[in-house]
Tab-separated table of C-alpha atoms in Angstrom:
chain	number	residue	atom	x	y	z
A	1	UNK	CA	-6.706	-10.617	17.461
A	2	UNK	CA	-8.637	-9.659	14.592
A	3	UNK	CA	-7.189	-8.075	11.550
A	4	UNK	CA	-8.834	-5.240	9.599
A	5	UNK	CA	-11.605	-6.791	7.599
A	6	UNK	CA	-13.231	-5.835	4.323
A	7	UNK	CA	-16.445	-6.366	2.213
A	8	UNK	CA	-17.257	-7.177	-0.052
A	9	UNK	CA	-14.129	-9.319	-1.426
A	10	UNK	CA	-15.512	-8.800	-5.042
A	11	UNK	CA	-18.004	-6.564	-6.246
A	12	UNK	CA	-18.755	-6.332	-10.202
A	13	UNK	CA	-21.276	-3.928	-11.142
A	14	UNK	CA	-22.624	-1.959	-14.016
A	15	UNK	CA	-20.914	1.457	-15.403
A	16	UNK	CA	-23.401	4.524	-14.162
A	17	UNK	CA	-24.128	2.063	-10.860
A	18	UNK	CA	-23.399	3.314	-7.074
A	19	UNK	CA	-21.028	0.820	-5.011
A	20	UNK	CA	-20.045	1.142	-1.521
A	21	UNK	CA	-17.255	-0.754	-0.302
A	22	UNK	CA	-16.769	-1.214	3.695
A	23	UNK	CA	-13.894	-1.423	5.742
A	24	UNK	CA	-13.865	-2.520	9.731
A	25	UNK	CA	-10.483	-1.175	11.315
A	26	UNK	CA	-8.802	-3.194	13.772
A	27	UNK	CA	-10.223	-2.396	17.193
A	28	UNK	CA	-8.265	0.950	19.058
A	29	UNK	CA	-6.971	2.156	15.768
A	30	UNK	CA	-7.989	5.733	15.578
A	31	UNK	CA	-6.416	6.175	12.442
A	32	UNK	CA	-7.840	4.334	9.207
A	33	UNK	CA	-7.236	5.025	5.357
A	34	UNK	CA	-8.256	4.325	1.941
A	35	UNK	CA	-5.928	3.435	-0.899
A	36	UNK	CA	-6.668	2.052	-4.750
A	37	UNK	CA	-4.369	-0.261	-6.210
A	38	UNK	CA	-5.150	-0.480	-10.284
A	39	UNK	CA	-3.632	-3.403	-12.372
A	40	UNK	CA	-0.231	-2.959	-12.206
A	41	UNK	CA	0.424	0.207	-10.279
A	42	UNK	CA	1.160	0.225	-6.632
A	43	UNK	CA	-1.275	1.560	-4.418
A	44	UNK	CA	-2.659	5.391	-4.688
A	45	UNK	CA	-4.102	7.006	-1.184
A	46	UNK	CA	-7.246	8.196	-1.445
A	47	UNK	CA	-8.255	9.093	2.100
A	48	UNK	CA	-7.278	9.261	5.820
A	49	UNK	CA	-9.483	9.700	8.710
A	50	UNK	CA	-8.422	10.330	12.401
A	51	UNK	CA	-11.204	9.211	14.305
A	52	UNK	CA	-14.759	10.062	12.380
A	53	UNK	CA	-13.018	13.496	10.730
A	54	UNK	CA	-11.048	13.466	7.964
A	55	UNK	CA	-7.982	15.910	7.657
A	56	UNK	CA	-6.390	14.385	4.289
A	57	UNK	CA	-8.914	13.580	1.826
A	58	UNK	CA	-6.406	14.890	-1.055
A	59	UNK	CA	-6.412	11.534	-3.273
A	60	UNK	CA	-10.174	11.297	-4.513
A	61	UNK	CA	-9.991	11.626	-7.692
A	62	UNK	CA	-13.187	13.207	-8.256
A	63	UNK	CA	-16.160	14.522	-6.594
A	64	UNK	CA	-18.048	10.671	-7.223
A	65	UNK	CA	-16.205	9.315	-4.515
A	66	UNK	CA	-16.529	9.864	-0.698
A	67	UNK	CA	-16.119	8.639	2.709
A	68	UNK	CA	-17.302	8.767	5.772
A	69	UNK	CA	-16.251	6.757	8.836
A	70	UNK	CA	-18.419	5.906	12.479
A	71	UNK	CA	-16.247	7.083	15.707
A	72	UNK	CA	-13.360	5.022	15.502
A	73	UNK	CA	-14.899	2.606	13.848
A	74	UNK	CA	-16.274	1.047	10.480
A	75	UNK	CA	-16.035	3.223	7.443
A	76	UNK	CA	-17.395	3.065	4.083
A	77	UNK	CA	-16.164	4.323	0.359
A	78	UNK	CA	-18.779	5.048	-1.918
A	79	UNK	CA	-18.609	5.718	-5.902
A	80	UNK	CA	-21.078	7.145	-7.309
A	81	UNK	CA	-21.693	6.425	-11.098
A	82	UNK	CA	-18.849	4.078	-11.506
A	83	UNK	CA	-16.666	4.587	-14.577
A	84	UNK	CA	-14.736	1.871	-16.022
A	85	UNK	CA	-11.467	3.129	-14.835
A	86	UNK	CA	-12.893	3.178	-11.079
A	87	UNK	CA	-12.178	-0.678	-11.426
A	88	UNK	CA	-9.393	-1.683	-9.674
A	89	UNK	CA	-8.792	-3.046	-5.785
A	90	UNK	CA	-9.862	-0.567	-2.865
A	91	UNK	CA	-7.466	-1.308	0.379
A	92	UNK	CA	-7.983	0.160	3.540
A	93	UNK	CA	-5.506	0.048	6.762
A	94	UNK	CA	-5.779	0.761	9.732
A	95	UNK	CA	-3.059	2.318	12.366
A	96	UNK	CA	-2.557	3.476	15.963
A	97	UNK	CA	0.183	6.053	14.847
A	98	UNK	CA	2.735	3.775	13.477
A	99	UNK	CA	2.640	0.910	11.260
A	100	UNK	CA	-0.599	0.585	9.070
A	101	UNK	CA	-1.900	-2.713	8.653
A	102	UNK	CA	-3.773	-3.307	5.768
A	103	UNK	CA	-6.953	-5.735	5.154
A	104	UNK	CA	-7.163	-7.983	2.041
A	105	UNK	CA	-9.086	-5.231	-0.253
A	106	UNK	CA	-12.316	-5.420	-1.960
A	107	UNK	CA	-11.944	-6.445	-5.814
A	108	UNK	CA	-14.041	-3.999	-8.197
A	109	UNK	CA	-15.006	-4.420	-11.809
A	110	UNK	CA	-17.163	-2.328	-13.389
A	111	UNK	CA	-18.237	-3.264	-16.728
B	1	UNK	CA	7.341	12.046	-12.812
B	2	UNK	CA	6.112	10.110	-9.467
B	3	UNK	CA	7.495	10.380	-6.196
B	4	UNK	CA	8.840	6.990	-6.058
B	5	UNK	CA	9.479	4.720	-8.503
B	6	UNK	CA	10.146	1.617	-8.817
B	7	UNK	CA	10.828	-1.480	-11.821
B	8	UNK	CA	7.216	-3.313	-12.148
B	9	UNK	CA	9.735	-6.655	-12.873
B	10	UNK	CA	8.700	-9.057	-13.543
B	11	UNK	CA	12.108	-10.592	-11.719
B	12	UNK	CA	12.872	-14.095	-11.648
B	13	UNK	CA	15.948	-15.763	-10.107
B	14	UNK	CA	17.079	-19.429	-8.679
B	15	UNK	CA	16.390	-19.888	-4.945
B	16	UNK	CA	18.793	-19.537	-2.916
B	17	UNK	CA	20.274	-16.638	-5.452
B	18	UNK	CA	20.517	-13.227	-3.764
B	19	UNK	CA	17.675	-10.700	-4.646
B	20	UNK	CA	18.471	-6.961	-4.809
B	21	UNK	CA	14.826	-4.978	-4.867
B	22	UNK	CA	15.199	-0.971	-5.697
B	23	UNK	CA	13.554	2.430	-5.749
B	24	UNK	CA	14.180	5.992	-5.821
B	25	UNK	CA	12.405	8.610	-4.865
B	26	UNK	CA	12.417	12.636	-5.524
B	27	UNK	CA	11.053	14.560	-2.673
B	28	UNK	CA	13.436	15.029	0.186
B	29	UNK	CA	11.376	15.606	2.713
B	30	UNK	CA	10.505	11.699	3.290
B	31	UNK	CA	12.610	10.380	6.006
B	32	UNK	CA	10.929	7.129	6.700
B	33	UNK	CA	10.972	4.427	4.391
B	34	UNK	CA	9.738	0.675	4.175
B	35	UNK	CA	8.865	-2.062	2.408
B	36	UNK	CA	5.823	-4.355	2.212
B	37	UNK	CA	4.959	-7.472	1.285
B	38	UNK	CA	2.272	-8.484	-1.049
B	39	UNK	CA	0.812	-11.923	-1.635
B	40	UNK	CA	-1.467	-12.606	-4.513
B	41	UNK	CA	-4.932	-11.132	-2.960
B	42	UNK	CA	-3.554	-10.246	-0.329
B	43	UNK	CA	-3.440	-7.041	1.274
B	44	UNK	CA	-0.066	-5.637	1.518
B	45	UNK	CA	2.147	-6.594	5.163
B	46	UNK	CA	4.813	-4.559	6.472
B	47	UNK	CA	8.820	-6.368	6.141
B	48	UNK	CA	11.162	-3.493	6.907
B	49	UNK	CA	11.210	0.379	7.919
B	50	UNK	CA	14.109	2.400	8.079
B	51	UNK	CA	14.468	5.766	9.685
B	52	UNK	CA	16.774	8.534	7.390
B	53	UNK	CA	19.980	6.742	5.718
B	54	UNK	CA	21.632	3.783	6.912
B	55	UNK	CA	21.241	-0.240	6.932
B	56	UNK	CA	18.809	-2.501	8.963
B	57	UNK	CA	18.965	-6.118	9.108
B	58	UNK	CA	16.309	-8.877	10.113
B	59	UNK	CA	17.132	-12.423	9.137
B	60	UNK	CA	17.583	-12.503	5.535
B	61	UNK	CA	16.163	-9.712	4.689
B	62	UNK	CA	18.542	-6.046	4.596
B	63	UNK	CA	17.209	-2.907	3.607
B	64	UNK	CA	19.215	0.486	2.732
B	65	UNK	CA	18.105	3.923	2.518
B	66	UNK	CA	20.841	6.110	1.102
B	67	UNK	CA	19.077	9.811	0.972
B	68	UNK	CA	22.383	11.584	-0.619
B	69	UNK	CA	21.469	9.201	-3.672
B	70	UNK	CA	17.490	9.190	-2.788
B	71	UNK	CA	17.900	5.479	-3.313
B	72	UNK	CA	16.471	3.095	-1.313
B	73	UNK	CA	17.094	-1.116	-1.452
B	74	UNK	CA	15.871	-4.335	-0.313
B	75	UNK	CA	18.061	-7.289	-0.200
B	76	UNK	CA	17.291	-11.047	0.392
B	77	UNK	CA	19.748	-13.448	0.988
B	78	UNK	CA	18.991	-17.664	0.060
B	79	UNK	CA	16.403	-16.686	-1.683
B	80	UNK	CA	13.227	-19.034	-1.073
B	81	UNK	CA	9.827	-20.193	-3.086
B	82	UNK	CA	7.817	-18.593	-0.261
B	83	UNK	CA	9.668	-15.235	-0.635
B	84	UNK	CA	7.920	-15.075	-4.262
B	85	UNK	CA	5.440	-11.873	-4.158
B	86	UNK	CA	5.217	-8.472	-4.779
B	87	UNK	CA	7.740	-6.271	-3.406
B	88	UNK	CA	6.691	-2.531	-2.867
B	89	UNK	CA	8.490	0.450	-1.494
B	90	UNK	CA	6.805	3.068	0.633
B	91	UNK	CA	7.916	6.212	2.119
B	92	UNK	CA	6.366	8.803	4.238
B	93	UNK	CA	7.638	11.907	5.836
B	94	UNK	CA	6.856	11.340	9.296
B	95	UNK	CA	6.327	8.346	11.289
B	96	UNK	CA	2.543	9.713	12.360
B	97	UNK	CA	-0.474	9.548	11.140
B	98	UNK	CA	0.428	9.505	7.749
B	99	UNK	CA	-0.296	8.542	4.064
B	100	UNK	CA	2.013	6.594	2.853
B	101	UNK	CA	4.093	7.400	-0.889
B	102	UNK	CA	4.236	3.191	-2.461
B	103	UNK	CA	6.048	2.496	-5.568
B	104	UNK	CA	4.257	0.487	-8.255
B	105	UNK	CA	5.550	-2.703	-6.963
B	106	UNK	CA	8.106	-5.378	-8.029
B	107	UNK	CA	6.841	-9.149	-8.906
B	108	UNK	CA	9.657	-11.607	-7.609
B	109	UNK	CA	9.429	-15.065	-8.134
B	110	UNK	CA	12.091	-17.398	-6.772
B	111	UNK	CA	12.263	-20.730	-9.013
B	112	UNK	CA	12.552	-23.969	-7.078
């Protein structure tokens, strides 16, 4: 079946611009996260969601980035006023209590 | 200090060599730990979990938790070209609907 999926792949934009980065879960997972992997680091959690609530949103690293996620379905990260250090890749996984499986990430540079 | 750490590498060795992977972590309370898999833009794929301390074998690959030590390895035996990738650690504290706790990754390359 399907795999969880991700747009866009790459997404450069402007410092001060708004992004919004989408991730579609693989279909029954009720659990889906967000994690940012920067250039060299391993990956940081930002977010988790059970179903369209989200009881662990401890790793946002500031108040320009949020979340939101349909039912047990799609969800989408948004930064607003992207800093350079926002650049890095966003990967989100997806996870019916167990293993997470992750999709291929969405590649952001802000210049 | 971070929970788990882990050397960045870069590691390089002969194929067929054996490769020994590593990380420790600090907070005791993680009891499940694993290791993924990451290709070049790729997202990250699950090789191994362990459950507390002990050994767990699949193919060539072995992984070891000892939590006396907070140490926790990934072996792979005849090393091959297609085994080159990122190596990361990951822990969490329960097997639920959980975050997981990832090193910063080890780049192996196996030399043909």
């Amino acid at each position: 079946g399907a795999g969880v999926s991700q747009s866009p792949s790459n997404k450069v934009t402007e410092k001060g611009k708004d992004v919004e980065l989408r991730c579609d879960p693989i279909s029954g997972h009720t659990a889906l996260y967000w994690y940012r992997q920067r250039l060299g680091q391993g990956l940081e959690f930002l977010i988790y969601f059970q179903g369209n609530s989200a009881p662990d949103k401890s790793g946002l690293p500031s108040d320009r980035f949020s979340a939101e996620r349909t039912g047990e379905s799609v969800s989408t990260l948004t930064i607003q006023r992207t800093q350079q250090e926002d650049s890095a890749v966003y990967l989100c996984a997806s996870s019916r209590g167990g293993e997470q499986y992750f999709g291929p990430g969405t590649r952001l540079t802000v210049t | 200090q971070k929970e788990v750490e882990q050397d960045p590498g870069p590691l390089s060795v002969p194929e067929g060599a054996i490769v020994s992977l590593n990380c420790t972590y600090s907070n005791s309370a993680f009891q499940y730990f694993m290791w993924y898999r990451q290709y070049s833009r790729k997202g990250p794929e699950l090789l191994m979990y362990t459950y507390s301390s002990g050994n767990k074998e699949d193919g060539r690959f072995t992984a070891q938790v000892d939590k006396s030590s907070k140490y926790i390895s990934l072996f792979i035996r005849d090393s091959q070209p297609s085994d080159s990738a990122t190596y990361l650690c990951a822990t969490q504290r329960s097997r639920g609907n959980e975050k997981l706790t990832f090193g910063t990754g080890t780049r192996l390359t196996i030399i043909p």
